[in-house]
PDB file of C-alpha atoms and ligand atoms in Angstrom:
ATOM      1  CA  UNK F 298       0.000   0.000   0.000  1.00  0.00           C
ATOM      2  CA  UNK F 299       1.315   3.596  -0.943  1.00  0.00           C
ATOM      3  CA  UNK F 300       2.510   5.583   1.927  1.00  0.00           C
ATOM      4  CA  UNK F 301       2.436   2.558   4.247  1.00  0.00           C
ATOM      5  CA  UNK F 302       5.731   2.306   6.590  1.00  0.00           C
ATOM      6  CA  UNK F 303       6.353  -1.199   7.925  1.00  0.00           C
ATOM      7  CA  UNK F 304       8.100  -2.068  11.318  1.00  0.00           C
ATOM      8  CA  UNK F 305       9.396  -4.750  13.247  1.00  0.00           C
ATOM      9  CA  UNK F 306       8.612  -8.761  13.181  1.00  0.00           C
ATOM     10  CA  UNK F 307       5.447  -9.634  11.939  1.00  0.00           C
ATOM     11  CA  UNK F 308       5.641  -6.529   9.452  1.00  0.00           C
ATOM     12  CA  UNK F 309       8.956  -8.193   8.802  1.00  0.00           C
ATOM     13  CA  UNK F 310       7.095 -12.047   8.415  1.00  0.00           C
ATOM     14  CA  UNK F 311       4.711 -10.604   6.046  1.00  0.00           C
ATOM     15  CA  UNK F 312       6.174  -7.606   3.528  1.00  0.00           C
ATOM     16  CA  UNK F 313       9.935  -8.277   3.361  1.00  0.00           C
ATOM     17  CA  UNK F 314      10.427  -9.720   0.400  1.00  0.00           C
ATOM     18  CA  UNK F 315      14.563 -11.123   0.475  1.00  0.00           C
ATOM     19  CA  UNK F 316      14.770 -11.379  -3.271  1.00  0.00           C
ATOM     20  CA  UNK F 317      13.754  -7.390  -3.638  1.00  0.00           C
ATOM     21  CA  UNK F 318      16.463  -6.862  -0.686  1.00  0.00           C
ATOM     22  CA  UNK F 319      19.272  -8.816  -1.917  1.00  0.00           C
ATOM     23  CA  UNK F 320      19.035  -7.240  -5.681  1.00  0.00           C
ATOM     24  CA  UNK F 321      18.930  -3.720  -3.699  1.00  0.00           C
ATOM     25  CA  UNK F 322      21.885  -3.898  -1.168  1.00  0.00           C
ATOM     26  CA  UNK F 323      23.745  -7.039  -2.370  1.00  0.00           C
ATOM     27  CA  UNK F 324      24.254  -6.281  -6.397  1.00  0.00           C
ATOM     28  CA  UNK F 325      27.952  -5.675  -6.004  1.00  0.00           C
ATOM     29  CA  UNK F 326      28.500  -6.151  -9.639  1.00  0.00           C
ATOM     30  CA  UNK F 327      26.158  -2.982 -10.887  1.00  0.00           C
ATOM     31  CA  UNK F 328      24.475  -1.907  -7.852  1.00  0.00           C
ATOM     32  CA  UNK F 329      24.567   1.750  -6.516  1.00  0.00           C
ATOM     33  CA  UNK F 330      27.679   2.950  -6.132  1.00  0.00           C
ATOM     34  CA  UNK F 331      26.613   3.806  -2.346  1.00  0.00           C
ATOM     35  CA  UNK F 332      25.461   0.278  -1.497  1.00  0.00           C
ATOM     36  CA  UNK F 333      28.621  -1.566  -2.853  1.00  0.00           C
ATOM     37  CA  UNK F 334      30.800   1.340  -0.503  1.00  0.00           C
ATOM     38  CA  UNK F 335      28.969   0.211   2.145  1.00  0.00           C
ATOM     39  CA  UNK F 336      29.286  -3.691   1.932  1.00  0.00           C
ATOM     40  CA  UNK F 337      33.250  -3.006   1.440  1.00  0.00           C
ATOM     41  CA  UNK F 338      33.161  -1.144   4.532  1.00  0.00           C
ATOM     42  CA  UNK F 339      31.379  -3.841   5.815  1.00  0.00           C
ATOM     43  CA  UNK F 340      33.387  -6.674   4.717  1.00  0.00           C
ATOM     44  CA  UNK F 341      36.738  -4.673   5.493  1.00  0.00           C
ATOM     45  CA  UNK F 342      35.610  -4.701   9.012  1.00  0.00           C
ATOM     46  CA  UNK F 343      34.697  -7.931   9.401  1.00  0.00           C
ATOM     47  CA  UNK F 344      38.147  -9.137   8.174  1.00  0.00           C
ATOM     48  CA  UNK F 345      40.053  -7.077  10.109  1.00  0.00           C
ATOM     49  CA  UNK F 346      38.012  -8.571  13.267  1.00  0.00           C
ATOM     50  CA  UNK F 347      38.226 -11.738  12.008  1.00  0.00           C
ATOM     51  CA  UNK F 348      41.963 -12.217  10.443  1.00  0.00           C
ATOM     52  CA  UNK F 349      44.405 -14.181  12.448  1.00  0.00           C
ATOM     53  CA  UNK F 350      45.439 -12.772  16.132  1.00  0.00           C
ATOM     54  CA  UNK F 351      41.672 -11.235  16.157  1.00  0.00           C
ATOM     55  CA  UNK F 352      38.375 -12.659  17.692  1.00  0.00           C
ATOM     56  CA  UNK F 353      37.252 -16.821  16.835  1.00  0.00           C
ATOM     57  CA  UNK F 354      36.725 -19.089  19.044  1.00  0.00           C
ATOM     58  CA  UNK F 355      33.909 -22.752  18.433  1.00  0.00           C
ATOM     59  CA  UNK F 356      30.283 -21.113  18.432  1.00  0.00           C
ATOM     60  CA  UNK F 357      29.619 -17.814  16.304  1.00  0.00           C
ATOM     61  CA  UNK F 358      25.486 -17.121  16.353  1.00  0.00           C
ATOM     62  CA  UNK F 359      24.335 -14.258  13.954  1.00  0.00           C
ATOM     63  CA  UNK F 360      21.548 -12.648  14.887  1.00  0.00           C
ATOM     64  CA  UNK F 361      19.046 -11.150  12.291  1.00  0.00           C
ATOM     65  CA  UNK F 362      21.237 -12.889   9.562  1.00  0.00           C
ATOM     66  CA  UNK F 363      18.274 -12.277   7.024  1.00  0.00           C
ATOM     67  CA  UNK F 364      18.945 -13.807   3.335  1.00  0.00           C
ATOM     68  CA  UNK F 365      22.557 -12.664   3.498  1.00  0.00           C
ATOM     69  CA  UNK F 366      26.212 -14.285   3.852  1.00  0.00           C
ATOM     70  CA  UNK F 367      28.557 -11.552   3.367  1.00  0.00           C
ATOM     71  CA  UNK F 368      28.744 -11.166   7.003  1.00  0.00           C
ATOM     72  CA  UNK F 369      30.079 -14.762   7.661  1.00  0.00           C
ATOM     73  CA  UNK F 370      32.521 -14.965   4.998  1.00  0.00           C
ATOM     74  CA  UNK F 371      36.082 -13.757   7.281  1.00  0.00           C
ATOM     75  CA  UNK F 372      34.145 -15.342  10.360  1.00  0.00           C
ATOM     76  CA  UNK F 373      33.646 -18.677   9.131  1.00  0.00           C
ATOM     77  CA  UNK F 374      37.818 -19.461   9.038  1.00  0.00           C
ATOM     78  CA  UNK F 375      37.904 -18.030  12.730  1.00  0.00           C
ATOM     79  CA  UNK F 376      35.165 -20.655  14.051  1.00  0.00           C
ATOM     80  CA  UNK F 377      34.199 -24.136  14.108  1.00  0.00           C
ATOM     81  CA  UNK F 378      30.785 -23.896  14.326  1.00  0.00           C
ATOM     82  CA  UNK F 379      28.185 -20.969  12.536  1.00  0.00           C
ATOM     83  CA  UNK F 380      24.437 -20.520  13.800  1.00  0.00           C
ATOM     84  CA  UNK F 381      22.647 -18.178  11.490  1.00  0.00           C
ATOM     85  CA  UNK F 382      18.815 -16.891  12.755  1.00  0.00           C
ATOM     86  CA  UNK F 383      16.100 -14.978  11.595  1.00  0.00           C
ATOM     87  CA  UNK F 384      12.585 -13.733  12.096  1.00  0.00           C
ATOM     88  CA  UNK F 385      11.528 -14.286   9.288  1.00  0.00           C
ATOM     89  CA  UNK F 386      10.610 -18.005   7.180  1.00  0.00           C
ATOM     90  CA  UNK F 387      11.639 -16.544   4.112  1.00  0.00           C
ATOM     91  CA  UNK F 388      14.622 -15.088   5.186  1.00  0.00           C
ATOM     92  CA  UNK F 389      15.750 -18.715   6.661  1.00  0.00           C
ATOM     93  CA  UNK F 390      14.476 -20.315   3.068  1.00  0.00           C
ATOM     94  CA  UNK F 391      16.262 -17.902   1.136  1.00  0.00           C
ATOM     95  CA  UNK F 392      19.815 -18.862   3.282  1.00  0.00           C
ATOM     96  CA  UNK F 393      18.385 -22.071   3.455  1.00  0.00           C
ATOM     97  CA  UNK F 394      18.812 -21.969  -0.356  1.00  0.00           C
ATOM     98  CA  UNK F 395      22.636 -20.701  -0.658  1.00  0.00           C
ATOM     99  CA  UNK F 396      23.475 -23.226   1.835  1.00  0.00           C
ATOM    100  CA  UNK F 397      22.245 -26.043   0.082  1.00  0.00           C
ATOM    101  CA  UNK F 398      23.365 -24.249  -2.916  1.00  0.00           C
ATOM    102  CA  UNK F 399      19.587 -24.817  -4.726  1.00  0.00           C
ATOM    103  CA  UNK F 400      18.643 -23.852  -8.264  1.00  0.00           C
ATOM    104  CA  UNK F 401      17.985 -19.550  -7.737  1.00  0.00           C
ATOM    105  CA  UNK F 402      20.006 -19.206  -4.918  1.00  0.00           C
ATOM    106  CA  UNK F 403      21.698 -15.698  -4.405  1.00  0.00           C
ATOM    107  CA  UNK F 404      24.919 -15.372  -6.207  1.00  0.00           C
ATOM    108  CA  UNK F 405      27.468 -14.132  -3.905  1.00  0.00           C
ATOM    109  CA  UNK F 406      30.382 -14.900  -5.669  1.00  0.00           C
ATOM    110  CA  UNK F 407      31.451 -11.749  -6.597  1.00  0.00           C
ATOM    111  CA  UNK F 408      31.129 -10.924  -2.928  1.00  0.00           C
ATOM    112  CA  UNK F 409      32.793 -13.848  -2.342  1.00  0.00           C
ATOM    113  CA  UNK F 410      35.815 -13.069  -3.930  1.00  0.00           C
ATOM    114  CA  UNK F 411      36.243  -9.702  -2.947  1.00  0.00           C
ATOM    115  CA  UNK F 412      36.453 -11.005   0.772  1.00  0.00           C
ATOM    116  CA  UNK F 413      39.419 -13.537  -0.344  1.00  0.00           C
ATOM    117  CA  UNK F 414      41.064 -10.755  -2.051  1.00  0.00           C
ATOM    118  CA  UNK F 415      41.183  -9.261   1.140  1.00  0.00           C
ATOM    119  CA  UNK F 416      42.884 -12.099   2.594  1.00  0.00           C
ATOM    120  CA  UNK F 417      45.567 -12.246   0.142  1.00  0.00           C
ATOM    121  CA  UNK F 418      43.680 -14.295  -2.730  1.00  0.00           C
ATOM    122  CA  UNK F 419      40.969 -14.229  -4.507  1.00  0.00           C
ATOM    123  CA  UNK F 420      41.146 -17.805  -6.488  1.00  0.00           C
ATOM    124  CA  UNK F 421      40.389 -19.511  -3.418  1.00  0.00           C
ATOM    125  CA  UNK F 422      36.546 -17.891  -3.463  1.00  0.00           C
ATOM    126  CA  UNK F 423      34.949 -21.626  -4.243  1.00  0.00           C
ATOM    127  CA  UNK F 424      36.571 -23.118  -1.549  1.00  0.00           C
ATOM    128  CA  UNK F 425      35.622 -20.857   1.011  1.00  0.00           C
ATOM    129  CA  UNK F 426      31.952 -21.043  -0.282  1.00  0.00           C
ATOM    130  CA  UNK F 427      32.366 -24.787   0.920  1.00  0.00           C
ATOM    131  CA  UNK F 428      34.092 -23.670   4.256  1.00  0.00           C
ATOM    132  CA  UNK F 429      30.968 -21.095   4.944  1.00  0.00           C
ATOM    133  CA  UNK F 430      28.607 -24.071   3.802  1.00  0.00           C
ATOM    134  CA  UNK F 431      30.008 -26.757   5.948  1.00  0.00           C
ATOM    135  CA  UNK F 432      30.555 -24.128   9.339  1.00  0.00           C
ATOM    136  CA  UNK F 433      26.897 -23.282   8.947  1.00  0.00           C
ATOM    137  CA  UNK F 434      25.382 -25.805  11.184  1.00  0.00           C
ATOM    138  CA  UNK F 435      22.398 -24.802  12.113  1.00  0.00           C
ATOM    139  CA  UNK F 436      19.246 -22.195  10.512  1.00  0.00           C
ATOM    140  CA  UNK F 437      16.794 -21.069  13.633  1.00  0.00           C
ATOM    141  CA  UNK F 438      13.852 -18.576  14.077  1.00  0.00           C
ATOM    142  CA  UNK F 439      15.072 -16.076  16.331  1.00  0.00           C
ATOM    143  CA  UNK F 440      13.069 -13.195  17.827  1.00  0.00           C
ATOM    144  CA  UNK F 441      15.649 -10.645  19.755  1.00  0.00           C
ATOM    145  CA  UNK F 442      12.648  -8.664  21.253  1.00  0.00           C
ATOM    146  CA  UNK F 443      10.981 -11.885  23.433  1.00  0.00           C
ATOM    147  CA  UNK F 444      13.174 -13.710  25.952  1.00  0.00           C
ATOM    148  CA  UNK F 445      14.933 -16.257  25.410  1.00  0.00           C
ATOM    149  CA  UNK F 446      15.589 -14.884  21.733  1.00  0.00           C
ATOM    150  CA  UNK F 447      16.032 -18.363  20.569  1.00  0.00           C
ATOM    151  CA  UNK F 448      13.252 -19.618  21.945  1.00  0.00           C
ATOM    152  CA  UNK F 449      13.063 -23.261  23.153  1.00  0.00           C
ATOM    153  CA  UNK F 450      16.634 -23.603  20.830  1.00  0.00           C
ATOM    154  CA  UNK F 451      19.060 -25.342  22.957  1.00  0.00           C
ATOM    155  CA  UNK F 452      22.494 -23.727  22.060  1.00  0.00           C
ATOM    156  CA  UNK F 453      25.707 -23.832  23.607  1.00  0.00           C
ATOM    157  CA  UNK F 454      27.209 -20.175  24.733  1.00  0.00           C
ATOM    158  CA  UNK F 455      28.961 -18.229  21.934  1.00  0.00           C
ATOM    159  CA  UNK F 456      32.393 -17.193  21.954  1.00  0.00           C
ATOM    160  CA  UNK F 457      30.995 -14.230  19.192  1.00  0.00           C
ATOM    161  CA  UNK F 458      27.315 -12.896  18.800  1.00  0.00           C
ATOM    162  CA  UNK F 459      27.533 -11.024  15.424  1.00  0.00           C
ATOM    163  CA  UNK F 460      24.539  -8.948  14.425  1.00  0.00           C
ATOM    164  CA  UNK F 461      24.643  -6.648  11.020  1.00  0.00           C
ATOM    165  CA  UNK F 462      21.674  -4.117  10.396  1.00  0.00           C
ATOM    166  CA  UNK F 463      19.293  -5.984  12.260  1.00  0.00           C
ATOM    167  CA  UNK F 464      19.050  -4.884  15.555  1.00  0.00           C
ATOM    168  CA  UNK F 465      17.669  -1.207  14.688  1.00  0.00           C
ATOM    169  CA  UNK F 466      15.221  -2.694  12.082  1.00  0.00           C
ATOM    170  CA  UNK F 467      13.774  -4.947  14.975  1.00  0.00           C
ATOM    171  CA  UNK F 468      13.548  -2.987  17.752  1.00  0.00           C
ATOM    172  CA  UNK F 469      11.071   0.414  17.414  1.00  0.00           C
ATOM    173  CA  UNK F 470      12.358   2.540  20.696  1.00  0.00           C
ATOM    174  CA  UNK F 471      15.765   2.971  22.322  1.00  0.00           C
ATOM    175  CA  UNK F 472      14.234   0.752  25.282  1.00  0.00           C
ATOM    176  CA  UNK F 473      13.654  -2.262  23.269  1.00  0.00           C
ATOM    177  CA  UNK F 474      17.192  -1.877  21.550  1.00  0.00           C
ATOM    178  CA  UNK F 475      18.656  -1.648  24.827  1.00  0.00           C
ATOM    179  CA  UNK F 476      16.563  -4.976  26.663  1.00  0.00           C
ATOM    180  CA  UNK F 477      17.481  -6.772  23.133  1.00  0.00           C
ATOM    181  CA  UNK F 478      21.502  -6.098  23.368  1.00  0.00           C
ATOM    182  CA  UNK F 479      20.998  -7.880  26.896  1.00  0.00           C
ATOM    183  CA  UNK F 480      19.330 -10.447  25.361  1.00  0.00           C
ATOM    184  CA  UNK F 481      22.175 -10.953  22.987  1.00  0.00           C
ATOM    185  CA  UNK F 482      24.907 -10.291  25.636  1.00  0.00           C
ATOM    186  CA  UNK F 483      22.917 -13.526  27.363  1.00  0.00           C
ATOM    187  CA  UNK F 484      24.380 -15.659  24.746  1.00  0.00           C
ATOM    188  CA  UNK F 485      27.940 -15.088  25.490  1.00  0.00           C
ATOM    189  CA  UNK F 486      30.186 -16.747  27.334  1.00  0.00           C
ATOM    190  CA  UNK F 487      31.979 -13.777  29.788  1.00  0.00           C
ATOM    191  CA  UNK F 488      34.688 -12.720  27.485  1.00  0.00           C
ATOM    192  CA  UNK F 489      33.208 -13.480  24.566  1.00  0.00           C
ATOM    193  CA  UNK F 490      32.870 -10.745  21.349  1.00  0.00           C
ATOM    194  CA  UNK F 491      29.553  -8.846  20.641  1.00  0.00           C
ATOM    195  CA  UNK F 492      30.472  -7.707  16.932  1.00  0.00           C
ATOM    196  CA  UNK F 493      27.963  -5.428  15.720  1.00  0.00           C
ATOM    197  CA  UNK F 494      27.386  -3.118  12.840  1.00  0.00           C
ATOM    198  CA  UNK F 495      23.966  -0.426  13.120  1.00  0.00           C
ATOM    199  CA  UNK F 496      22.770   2.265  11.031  1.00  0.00           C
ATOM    200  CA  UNK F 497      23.040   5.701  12.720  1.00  0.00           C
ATOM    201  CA  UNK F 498      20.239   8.212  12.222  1.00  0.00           C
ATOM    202  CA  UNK F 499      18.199   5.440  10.779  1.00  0.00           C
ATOM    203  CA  UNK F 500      14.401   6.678   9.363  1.00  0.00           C
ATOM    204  CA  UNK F 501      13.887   4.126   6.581  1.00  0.00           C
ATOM    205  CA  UNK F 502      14.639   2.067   4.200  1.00  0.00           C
ATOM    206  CA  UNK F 503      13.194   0.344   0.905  1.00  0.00           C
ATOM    207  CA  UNK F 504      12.952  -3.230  -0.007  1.00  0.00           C
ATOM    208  CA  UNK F 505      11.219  -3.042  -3.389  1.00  0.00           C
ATOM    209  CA  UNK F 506       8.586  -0.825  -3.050  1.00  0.00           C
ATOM    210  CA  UNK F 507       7.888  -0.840   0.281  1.00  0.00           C
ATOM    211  CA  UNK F 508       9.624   1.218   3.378  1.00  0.00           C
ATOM    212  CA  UNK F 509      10.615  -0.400   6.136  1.00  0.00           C
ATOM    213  CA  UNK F 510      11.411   1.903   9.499  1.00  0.00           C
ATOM    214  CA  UNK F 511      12.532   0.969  12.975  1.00  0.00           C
ATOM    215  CA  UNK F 512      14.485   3.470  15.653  1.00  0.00           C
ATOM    216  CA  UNK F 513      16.857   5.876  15.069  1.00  0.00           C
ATOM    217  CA  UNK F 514      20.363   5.559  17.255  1.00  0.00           C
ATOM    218  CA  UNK F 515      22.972   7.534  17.488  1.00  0.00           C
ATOM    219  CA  UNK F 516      26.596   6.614  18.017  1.00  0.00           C
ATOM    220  CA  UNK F 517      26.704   7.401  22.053  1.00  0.00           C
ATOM    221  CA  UNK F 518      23.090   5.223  22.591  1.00  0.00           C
ATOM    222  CA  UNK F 519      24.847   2.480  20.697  1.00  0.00           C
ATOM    223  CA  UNK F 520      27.931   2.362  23.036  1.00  0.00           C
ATOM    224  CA  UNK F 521      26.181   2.973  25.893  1.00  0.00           C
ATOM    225  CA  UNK F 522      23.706   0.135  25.218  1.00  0.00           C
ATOM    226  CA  UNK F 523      26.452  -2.167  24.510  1.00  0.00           C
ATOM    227  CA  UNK F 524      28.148  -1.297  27.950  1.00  0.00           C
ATOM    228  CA  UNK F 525      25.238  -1.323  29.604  1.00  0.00           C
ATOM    229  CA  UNK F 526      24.628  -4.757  28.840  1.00  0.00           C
ATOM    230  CA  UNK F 527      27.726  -6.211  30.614  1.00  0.00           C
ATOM    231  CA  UNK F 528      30.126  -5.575  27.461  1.00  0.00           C
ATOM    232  CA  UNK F 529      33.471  -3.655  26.933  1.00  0.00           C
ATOM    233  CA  UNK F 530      33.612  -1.516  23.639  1.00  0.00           C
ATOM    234  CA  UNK F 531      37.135  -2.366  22.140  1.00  0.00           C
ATOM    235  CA  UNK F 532      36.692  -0.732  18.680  1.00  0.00           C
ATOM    236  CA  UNK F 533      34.159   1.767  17.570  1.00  0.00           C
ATOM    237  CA  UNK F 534      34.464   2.552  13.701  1.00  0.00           C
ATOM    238  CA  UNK F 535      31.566   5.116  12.300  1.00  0.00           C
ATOM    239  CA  UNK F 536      31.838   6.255   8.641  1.00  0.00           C
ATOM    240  CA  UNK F 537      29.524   9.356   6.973  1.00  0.00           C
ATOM    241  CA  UNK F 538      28.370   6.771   4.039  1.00  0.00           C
ATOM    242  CA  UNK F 539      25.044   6.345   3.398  1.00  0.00           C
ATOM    243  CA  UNK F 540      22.307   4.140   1.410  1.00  0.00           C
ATOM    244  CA  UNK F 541      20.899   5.626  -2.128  1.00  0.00           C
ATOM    245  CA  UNK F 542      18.142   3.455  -0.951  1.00  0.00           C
ATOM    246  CA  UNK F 543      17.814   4.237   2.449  1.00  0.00           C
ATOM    247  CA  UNK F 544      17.188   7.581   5.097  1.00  0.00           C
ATOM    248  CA  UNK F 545      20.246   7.457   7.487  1.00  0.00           C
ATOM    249  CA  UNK F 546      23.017   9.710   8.473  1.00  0.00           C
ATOM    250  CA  UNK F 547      26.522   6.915   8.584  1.00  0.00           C
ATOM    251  CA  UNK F 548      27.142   3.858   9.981  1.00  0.00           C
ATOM    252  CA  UNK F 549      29.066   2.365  13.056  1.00  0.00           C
ATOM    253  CA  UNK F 550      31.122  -1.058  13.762  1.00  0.00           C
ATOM    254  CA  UNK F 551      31.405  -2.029  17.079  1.00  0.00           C
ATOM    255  CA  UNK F 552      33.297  -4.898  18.967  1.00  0.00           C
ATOM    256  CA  UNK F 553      32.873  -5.390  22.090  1.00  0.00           C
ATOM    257  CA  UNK F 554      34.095  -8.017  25.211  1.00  0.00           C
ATOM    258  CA  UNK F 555      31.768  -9.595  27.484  1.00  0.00           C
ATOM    259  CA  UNK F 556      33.007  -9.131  31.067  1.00  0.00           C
ATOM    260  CA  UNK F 557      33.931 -11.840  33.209  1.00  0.00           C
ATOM    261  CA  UNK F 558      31.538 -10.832  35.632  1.00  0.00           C
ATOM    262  CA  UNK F 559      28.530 -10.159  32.981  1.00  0.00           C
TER     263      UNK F 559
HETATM  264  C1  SAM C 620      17.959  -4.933   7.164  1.00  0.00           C
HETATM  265  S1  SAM C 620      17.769  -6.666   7.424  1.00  0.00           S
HETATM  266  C2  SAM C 620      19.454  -7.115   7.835  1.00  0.00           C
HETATM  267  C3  SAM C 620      19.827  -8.450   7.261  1.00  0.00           C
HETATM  268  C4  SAM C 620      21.333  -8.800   7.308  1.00  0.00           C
HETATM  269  N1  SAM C 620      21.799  -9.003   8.670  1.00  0.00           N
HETATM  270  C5  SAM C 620      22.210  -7.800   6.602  1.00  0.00           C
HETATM  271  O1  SAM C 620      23.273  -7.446   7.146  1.00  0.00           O
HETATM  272  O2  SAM C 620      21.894  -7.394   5.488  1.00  0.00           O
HETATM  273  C6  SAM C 620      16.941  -6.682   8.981  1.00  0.00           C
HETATM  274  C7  SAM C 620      16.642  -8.074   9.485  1.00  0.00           C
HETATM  275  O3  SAM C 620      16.083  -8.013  10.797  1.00  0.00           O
HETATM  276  C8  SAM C 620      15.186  -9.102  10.920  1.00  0.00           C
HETATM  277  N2  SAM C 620      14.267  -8.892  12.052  1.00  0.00           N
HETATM  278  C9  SAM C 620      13.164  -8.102  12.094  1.00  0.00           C
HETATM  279  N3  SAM C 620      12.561  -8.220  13.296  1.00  0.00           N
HETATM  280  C10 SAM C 620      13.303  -9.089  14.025  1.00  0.00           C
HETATM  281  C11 SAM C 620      13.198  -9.607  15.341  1.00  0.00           C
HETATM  282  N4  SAM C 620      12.208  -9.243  16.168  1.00  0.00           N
HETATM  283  N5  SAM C 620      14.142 -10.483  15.755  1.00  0.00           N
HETATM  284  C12 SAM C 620      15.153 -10.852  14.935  1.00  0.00           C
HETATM  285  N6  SAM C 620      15.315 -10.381  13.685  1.00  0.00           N
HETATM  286  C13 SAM C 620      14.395  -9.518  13.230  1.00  0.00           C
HETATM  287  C14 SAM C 620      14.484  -9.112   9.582  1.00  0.00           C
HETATM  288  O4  SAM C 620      13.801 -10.315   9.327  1.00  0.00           O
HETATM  289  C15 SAM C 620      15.629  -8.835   8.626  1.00  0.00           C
HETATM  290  O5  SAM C 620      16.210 -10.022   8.175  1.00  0.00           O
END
């Protein structure tokens, strides 16, 4: 419907459509020039987390993983054992679907190499497609605004929670954002790595035709939040770039160490 702004879960259930996503923010081949800034930023990020001396460990969960991999590429040589989640069926189809590498699945190759340029070389891009296939080990429903987020999932604690441009889509006031970081610092073991990356100034964002919203953070909320729920903030990277698709004002990395005591 024209004019209609969706929010949050069930919205999320019903209207998102991945396929209209993915073709937005994933095309890195002829995309928007904005989007494919923002996934390098992304990816260089993510590497520089995830290269050797820097955070692994057995159990990474992703939280909000919708229909995309990118996030898990540098991750999945760091950790034994990858749990991707979602709110939404389709979103958990549409993985669901790369993983089992399906007829129509996303093609994240080019993606895919970029990452093992990064790491020194970008031949091995096929094989590390079969790394991230075999680490992902389990696909669950998650729901970071009810407690347990997992639900009745048993899962063992995480050495890393990673969650990438989910959190602010999910939650719809600062409060919510701030009980759901707690939820996610739950699933840590103490001294384990919160890795986030959020959309500051957020207002909306389209996924075909429709516009999604959710709440608008700023940088300090973000740290705060994180601290606040029992974590350390080693690294804090924001960058001005912004979405041709999208309302916001930059963007901001975060990791962060769960306290012994949290
Ligand atoms: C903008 S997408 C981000 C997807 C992906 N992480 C990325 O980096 O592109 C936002 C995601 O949040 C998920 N989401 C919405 N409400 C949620 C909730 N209550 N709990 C968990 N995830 C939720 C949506 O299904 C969607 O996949």
């Amino acid at each position: 419907m024209e004019g209609k702004v969706y929010k949050g879960g069930e919205d999320y259930e019903q209207e998102f459509d991945p396929r209209d996503y993915l073709t937005t923010y994933y095309n890195f081949d002829s995309g928007p020039v904005a989007e494919k800034e923002i996934i390098k930023f992304s990816l260089q990020n993510l590497f520089q987390t995830f290269s050797a001396g820097g955070v692994r460990g057995n159990v990474l969960i992703d939280i909000g993983s919708g229909p995309t991999i990118y996030q898990l590429l540098s991750a999945c040589e760091a950790f034994r054992e990858i749990i991707v989640t979602d709110y939404t069926p389709q979103n958990l189809q549409e993985l669901q679907k790369w993983l089992k590498k399906e007829p129509g699945a996303y093609d994240w190759s080019s993606i895919v190499q970029h990452v093992c340029e990064l790491e020194g070389d970008r031949s091995r891009w096929q094989e590390k497609e079969a790394k991230l296939r075999r680490t992902v080990t389990r696909v669950l429903k998650c729901d970071v605004t009810k407690s347990p987020a997992l639900g009745s999932a048993q899962v063992p604690l995480a050495d890393c929670v990673l969650t990438f441009l989910a959190m602010e889509c999910a939650c719809l006031d600062v409060d919510t954002y701030r009980a759901a970081l707690r939820r996610l610092a739950d699933l840590l073991k103490p001294g384990g790595h919160l890795v986030t990356m959020v959309t500051l100034g957020f207002q909306s964002y389209m996924v075909g035709p429709k516009k999604f919203s959710g709440v608008c953070l700023e940088k300090e909320t973000v740290e705060k939040a994180v601290q606040d729920a029992g974590c350390q903030v080693l690294k804090c990277n924001c960058a001005p770039l912004k979405y041709s698709q999208a309302c916001c004002e930059g963007l901001c990395f975060i990791v962060a160490r769960k306290g012994s005591g949290a």
